[in-house]
CSV table of C-alpha atoms in Angstrom, one decimal:
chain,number,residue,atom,x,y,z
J,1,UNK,CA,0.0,0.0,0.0
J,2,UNK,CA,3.0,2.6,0.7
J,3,UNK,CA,4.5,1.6,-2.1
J,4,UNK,CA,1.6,2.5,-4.5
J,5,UNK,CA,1.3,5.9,-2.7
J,6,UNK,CA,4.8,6.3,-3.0
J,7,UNK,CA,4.6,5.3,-6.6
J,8,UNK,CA,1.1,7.6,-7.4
J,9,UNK,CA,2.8,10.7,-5.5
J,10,UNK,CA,5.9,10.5,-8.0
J,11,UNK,CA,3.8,9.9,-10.7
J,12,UNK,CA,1.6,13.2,-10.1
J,13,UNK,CA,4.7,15.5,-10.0
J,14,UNK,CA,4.9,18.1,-13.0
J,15,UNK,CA,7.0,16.0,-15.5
J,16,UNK,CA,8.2,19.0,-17.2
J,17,UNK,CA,9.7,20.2,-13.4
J,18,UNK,CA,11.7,17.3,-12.9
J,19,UNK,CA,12.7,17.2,-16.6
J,20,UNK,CA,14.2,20.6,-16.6
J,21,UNK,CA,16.8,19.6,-13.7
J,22,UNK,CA,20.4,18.6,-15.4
J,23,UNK,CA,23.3,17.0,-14.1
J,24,UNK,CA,26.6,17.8,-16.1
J,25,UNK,CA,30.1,17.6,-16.0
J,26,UNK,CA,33.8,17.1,-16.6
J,27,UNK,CA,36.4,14.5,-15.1
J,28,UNK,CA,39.8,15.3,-16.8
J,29,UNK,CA,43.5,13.9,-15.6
J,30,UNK,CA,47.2,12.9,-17.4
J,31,UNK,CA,50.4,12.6,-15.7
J,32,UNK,CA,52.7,15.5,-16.5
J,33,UNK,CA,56.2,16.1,-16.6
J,34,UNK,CA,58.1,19.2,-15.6
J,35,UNK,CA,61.4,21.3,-15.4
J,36,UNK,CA,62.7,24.5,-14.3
J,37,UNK,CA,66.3,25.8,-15.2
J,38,UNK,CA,66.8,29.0,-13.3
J,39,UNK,CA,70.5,30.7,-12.6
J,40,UNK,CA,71.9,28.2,-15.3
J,41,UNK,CA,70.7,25.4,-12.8
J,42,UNK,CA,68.3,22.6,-13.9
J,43,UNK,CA,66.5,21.3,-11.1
J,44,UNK,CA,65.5,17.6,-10.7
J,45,UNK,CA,62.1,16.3,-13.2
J,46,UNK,CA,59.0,15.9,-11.6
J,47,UNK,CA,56.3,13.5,-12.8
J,48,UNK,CA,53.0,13.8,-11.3
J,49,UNK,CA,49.4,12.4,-11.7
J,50,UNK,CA,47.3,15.5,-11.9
J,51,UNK,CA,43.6,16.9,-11.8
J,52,UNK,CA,43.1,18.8,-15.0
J,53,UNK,CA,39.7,20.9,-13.6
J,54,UNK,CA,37.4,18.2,-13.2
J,55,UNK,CA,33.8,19.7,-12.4
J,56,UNK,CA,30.6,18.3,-11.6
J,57,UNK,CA,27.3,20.8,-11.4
J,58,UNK,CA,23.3,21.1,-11.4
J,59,UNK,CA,21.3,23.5,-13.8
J,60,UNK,CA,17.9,24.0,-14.6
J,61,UNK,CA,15.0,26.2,-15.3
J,62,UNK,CA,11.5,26.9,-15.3
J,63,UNK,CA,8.8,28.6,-17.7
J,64,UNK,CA,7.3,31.5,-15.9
J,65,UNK,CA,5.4,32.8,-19.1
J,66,UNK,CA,5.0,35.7,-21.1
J,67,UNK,CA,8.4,34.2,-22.6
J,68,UNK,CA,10.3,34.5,-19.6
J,69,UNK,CA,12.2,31.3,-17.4
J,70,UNK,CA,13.6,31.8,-14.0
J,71,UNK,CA,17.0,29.6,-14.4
J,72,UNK,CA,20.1,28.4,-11.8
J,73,UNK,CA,23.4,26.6,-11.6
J,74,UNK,CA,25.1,24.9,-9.0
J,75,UNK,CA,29.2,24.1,-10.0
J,76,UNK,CA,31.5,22.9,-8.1
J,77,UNK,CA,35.5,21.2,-8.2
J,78,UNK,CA,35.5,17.6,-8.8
J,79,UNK,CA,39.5,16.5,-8.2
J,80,UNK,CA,40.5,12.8,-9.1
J,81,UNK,CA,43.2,14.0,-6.2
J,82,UNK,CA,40.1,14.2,-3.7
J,83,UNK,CA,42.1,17.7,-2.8
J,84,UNK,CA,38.6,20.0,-3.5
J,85,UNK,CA,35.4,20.6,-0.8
J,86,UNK,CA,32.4,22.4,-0.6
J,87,UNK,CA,29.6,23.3,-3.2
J,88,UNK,CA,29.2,26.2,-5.5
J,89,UNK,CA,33.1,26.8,-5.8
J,90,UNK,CA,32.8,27.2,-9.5
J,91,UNK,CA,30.4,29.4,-11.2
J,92,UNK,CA,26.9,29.2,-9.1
J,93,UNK,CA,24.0,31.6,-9.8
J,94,UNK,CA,20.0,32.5,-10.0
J,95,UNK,CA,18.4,34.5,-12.3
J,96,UNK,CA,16.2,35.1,-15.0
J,97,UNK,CA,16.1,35.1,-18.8
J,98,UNK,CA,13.7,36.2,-21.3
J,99,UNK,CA,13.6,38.8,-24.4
J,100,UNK,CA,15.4,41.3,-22.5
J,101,UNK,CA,18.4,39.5,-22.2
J,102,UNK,CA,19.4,37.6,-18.7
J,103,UNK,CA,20.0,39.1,-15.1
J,104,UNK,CA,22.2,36.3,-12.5
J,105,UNK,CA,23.4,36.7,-9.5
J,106,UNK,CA,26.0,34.5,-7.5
J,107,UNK,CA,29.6,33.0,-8.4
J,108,UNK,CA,29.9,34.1,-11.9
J,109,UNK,CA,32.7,34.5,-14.4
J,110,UNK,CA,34.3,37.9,-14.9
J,111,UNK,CA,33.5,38.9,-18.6
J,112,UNK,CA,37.4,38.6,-18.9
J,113,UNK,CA,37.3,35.1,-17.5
J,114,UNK,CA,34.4,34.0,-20.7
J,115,UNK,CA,36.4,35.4,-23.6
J,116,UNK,CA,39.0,33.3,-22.3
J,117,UNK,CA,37.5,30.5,-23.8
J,118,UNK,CA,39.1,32.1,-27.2
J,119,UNK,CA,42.5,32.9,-25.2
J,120,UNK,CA,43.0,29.4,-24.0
J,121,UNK,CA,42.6,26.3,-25.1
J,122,UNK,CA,44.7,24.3,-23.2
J,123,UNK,CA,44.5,21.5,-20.0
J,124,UNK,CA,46.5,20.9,-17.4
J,125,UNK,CA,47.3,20.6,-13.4
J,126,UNK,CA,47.3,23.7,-11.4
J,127,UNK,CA,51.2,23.5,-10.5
J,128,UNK,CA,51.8,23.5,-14.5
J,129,UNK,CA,49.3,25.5,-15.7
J,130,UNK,CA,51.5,28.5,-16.6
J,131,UNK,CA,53.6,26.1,-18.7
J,132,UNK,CA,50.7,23.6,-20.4
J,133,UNK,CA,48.5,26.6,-20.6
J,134,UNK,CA,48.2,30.4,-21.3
J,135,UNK,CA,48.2,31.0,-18.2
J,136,UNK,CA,50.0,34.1,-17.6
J,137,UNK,CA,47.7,36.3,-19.7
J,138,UNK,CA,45.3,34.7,-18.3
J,139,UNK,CA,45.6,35.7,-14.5
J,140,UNK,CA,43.2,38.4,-15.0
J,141,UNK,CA,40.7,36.2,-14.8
J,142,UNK,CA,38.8,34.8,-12.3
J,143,UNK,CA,35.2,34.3,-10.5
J,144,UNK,CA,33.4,37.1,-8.3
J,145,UNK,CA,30.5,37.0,-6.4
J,146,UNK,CA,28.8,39.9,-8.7
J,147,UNK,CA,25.7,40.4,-10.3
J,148,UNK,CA,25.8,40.4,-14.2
J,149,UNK,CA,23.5,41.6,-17.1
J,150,UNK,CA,24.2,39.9,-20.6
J,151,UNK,CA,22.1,41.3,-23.5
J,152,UNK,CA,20.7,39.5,-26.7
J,153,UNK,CA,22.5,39.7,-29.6
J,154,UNK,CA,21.8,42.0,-32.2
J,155,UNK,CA,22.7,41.7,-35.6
J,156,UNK,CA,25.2,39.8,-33.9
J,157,UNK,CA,26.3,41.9,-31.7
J,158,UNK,CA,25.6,41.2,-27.6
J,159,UNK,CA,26.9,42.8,-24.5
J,160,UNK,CA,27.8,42.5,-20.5
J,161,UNK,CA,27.9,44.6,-17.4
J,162,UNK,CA,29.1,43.4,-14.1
J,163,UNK,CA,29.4,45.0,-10.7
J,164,UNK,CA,31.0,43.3,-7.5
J,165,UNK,CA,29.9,45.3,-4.4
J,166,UNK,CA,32.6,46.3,-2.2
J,167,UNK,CA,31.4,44.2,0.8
J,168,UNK,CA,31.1,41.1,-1.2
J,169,UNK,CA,35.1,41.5,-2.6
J,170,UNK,CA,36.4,42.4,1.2
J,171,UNK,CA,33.5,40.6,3.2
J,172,UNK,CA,36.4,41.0,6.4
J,173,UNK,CA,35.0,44.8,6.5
J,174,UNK,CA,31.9,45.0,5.7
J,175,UNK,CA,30.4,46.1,9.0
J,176,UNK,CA,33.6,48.8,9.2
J,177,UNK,CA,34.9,50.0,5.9
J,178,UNK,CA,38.0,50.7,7.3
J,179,UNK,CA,39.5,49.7,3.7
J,180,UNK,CA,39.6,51.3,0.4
J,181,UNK,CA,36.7,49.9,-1.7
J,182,UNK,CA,37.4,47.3,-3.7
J,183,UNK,CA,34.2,46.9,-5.5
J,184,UNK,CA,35.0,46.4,-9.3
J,185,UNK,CA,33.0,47.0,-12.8
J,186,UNK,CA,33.5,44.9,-15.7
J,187,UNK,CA,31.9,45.1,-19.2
J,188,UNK,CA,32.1,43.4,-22.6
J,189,UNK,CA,31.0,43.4,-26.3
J,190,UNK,CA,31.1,40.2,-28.5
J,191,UNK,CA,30.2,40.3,-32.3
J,192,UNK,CA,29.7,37.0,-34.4
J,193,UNK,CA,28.9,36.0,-38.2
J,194,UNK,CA,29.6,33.3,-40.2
J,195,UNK,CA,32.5,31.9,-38.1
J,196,UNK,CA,33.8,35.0,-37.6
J,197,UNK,CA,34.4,36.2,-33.8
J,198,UNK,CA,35.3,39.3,-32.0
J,199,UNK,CA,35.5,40.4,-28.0
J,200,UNK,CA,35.9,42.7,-25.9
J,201,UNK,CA,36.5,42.8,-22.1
J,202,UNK,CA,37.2,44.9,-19.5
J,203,UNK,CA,37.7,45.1,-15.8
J,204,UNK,CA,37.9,48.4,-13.3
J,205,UNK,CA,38.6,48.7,-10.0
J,206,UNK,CA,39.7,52.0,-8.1
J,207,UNK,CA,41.9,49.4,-5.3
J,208,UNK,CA,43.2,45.7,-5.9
J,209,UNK,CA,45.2,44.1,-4.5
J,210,UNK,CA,48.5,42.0,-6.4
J,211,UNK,CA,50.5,39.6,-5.8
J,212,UNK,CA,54.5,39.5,-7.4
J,213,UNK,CA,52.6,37.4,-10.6
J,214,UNK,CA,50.3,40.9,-10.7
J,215,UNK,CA,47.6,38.3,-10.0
J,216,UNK,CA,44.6,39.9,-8.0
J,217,UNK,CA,45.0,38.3,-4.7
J,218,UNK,CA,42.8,38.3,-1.3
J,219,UNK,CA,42.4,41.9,0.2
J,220,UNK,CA,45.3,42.3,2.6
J,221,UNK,CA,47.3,39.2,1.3
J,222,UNK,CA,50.0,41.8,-1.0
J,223,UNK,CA,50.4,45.6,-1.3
J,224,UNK,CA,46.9,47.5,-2.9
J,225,UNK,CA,47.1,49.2,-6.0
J,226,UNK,CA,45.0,52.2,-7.3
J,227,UNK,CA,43.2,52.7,-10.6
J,228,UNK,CA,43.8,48.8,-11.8
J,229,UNK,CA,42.2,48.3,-15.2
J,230,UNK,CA,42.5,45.9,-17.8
J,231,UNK,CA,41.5,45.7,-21.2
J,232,UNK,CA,41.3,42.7,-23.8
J,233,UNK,CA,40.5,42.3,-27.2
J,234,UNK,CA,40.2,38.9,-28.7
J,235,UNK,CA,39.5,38.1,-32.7
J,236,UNK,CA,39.4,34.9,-34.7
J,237,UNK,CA,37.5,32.2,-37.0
J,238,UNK,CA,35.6,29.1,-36.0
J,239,UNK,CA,34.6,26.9,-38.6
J,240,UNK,CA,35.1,24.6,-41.0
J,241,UNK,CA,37.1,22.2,-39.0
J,242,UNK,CA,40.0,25.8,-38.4
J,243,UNK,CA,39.8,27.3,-35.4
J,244,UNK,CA,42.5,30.4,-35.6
J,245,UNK,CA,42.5,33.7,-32.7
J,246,UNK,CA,44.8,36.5,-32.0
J,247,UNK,CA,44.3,38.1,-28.4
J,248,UNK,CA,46.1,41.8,-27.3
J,249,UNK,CA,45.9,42.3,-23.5
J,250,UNK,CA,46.8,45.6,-21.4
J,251,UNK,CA,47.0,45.9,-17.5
J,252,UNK,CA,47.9,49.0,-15.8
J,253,UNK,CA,47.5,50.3,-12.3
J,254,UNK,CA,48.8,53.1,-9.6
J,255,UNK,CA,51.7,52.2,-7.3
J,256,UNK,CA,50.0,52.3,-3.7
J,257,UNK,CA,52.6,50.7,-1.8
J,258,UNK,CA,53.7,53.5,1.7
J,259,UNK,CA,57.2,54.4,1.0
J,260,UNK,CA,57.9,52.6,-2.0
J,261,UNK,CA,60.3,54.5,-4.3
J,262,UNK,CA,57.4,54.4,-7.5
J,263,UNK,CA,54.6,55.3,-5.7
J,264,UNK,CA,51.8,57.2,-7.3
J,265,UNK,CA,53.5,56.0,-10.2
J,266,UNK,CA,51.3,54.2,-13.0
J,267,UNK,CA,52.6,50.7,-14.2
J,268,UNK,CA,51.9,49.2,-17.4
J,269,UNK,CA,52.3,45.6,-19.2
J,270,UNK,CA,50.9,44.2,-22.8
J,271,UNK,CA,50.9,40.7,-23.8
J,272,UNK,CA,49.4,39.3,-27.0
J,273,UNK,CA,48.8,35.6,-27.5
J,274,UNK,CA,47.9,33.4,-31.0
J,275,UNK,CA,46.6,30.0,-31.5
J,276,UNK,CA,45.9,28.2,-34.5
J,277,UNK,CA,44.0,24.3,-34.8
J,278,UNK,CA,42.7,22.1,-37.7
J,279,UNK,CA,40.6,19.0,-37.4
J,280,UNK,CA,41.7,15.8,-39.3
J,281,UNK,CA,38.8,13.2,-38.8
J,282,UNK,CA,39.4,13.1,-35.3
J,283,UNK,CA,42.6,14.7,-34.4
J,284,UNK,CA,42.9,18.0,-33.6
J,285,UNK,CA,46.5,19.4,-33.8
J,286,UNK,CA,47.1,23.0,-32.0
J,287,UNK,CA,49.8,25.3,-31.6
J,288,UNK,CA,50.0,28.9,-29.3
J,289,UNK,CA,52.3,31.1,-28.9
J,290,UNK,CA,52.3,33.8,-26.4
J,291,UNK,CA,54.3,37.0,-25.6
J,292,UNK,CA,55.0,39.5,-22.7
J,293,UNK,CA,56.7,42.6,-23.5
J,294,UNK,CA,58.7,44.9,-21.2
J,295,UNK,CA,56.7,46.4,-18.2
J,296,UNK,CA,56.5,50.1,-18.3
J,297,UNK,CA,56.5,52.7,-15.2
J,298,UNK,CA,55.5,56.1,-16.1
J,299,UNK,CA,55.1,55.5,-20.0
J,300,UNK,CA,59.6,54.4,-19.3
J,301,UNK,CA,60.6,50.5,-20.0
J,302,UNK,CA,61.8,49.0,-16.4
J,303,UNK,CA,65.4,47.8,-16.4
J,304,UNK,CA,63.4,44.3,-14.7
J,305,UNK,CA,62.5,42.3,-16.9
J,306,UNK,CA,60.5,39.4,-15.0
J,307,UNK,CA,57.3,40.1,-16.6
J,308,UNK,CA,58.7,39.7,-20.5
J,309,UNK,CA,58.3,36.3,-21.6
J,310,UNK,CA,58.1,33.8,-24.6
J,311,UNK,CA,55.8,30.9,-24.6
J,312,UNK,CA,55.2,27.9,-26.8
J,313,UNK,CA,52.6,24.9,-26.5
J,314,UNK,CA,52.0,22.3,-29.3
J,315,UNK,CA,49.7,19.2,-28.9
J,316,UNK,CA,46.7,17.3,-30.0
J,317,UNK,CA,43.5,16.2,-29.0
J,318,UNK,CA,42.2,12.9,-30.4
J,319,UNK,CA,38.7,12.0,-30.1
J,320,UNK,CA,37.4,8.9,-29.1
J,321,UNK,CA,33.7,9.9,-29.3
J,322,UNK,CA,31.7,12.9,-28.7
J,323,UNK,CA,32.4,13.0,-24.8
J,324,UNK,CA,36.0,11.0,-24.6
J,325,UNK,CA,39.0,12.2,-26.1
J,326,UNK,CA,42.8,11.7,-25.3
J,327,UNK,CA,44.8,14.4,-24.7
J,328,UNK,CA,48.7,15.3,-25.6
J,329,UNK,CA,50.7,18.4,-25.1
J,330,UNK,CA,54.4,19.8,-24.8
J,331,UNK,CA,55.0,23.5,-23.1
J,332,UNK,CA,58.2,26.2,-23.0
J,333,UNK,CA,58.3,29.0,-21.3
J,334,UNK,CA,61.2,31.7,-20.7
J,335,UNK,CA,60.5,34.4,-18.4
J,336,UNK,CA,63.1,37.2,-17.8
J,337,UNK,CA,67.2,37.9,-19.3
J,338,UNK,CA,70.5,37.7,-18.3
J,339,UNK,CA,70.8,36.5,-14.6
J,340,UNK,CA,66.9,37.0,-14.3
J,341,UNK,CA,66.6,34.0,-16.9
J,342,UNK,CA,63.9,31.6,-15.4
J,343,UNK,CA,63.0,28.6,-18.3
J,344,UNK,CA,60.5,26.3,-17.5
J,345,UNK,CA,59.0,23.3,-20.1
J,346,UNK,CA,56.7,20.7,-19.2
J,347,UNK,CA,54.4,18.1,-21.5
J,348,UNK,CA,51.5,15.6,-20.7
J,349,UNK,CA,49.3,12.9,-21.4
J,350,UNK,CA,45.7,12.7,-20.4
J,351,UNK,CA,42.3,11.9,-20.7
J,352,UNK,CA,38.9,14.2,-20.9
J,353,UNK,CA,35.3,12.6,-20.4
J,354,UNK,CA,31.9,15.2,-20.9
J,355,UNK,CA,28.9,13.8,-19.4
C-alpha cells in the first residue's frame, strides 16, 4: 500500500519540473612532466598524476510565461586528487532570462574570464598551468560574487555589465569600511557572423590588491594598487574544421605601496597571444604562442624584466567519441634575461570525459 502511494505521488509531480533539472560535467587527468632551469641550474624532473579541472554541477530552469524562465546553476571542483570541498566553488548563480536578455546573481565568471574560452585552449594541473596553458595572460581572470547583465545579440552583436559590491570583494570589513573599496566594474562586447568572432572585455577597480605574478589576490594578502584596469581584445574564425584567434591584452594600475620609491607612479604591461588548430577526422593538432613585452613605469621600460616572456605549446587532441578524447601536449616558457633567466618546459598525457 505505501509503495503505490509512493509510486502515485511521483507519478503526479509536474513532469516537465523534474525534466528541466540537469546534471553535467567534466572528469579530466594525465600525468605531467616538468622542469625548471633557473640561474643556469636545472632542477631535478618531476612527474605527477594531476587533476586537469574536473567539475561536476546542477542546472535548470522553469517557464514563468510571457516568454520568460527563472534559471540556476550549482558548479563545483570535482579533483581525481580528492584535494577540492564544498559546493558552489565554480560558477553558481539564479536569475532570469527572457527577451530582454538575462540578469544572474552568485559565483559568476568575470567577462574577462568568458572570452577566455578564445585565449586558451589548453588542459592541465594547477602546478603547471603557466607552462601547459596560457596562463599568464590569463591571471586576470577569475570568478566574483557579482551580479551580471548579458544582453541578446543584435545583428550579432551582444553585451555585459558586471558590478561586485565592495562588501562582497572584502567581506572581512563589511560592518567597518575601514579599507579602500574594492568593489569592481566589468563590461564586454562580442560580435559573431559566419565563423567570424570578435570580443571585448574589461575590468575596473579604483583598489586591488597584487601579488609578485600581478595576479589579483585576497584583500590584505599583498600591497593595494589604485586605478587597476584591464582591457582585452580577442579576434578569430571558428569553422570549417579551423579554429585560428589572436588576443592583445593591457594591464595597468597606480603604485599604492607607503614608502615605495614608485609610488603614485602608474605601471603598465601588454601581452598578446595566438593559436591556430585544424581537425583531421578526429585529431585536432594545435599550436599557441604567447608573448610578454617589457613592463613600463611612467610610459619608461623598467630595467626588470621578469614580466617579459616567450611561450610555446603544441599538442593534439584525439577524439574517441563525442564525450572521450585523449589528450597530448608539450610547453616552454622563458620568463626574464640575463641573470633573471627563469625557463620552465613541461608536456603531458591525459584523458577528458563530458557527461
Amino acid at each position: 500500500m505505501k509503495k503505490s502511494l509512493i509510486a502515485l505521488t511521483l507519478a503526479a509531480l509536474p513532469v516537465a519540473a523534474m525534466a528541466d533539472v540537469s546534471l553535467y560535467g567534466t572528469v579530466k587527468a594525465g600525468v605531467e612532466v616538468s622542469r625548471v632551469k633557473e640561474h643556469g641550474e636545472k632542477s631535478k624532473t618531476a612527474t605527477q598524476i594531476a587533476d586537469f579541472g574536473s567539475k561536476i554541477g546542477f542546472k535548470g530552469q522553469e517557464d514563468l510565461g510571457n516568454g520568460m524562465k527563472a534559471i540556476w546553476q550549482l558548479e563545483q571542483k570535482a579533483s581525481i586528487a580528492g584535494t577540492d570541498s564544498g559546493w558552489g566553488n565554480r560558477q553558481s548563480f539564479i536569475g532570469l532570462k527572457g527577451d530582454f536578455g538575462t540578469v544572474r546573481a552568485g559565483n559568476l565568471n568575470t567577462v574577462l574570464k568568458d572570452s577566455g574560452d578564445n585565449v586558451n585552449a589548453w588542459e592541465s594541473g594547477s602546478n603547471t598551468e603557466d607552462v601547459l596553458q596560457l596562463g599568464t595572460i590569463g591571471r586576470v581572470e577569475s570568478r566574483k560574487i557579482s551580479v551580471r547583465y548579458d544582453s541578446p545579440v543584435f545583428a550579432g552583436f551582444s553585451g555585459s555589465v558586471q558590478y561586485v559590491p565592495r562588501d562582497n570583494a572584502n567581506d572581512e570589513d563589511k560592518y567597518k569600511h575601514v579599507k579602500s573599496s574594492r568593489e569592481s566594474y566589468h563590461a564586454g562586447l562580442k560580435y559573431e557572423n559566419a565563423g567570424f568572432f570578435g570580443q571585448y572585455a574589461g575590468s575596473f577597480a579604483k583598489y586591488a590588491d597584487l601579488d609578485n605574478n600581478a595576479k589579483v589576490v585576497k584583500v590584505g594578502t599583498e600591497n593595494p594598487v589604485k586605478d587597476y584596469q584591464v582591457h582585452r581584445v580577442v579576434a578569430g574564425y571558428d569553422a570549417n574544421d579551423l579554429y585560428v584567434s589572436v588576443a592583445g591584452q593591457y594591464e595597468a594600475a597606480k603604485n599604492n605601496e607607503v614608502g615605495s620609491p614608485t609610488i603614485g607612479k602608474k605601471h603598465e604591461q601588454t601581452q598578446v597571444a595566438a593559436t591556430a588548430a585544424y581537425r583531421f577526422g578526429n585529431v585536432t593538432p594545435r599550436v599557441s604562442y604567447a608573448h610578454g613585452f617589457k613592463a613600463k613605469v611612467n610610459g619608461e621600460k623598467v630595467a626588470d624584466n621578469k614580466y617579459q616572456y616567450d611561450q610555446v605549446i603544441v599538442g593534439a587532441d584525439y577524439d574517441f567519441s563525442k564525450r572521450t578524447s585523449a589528450l597530448v601536449s608539450a610547453g616552454w616558457l622563458k620568463q626574464g634575461k640575463g641573470a633573471e633567466k627563469v625557463e620552465k618546459t613541461a608536456s603531458m598525457v591525459g584523458l577528458r570525459h563530458k557527461f
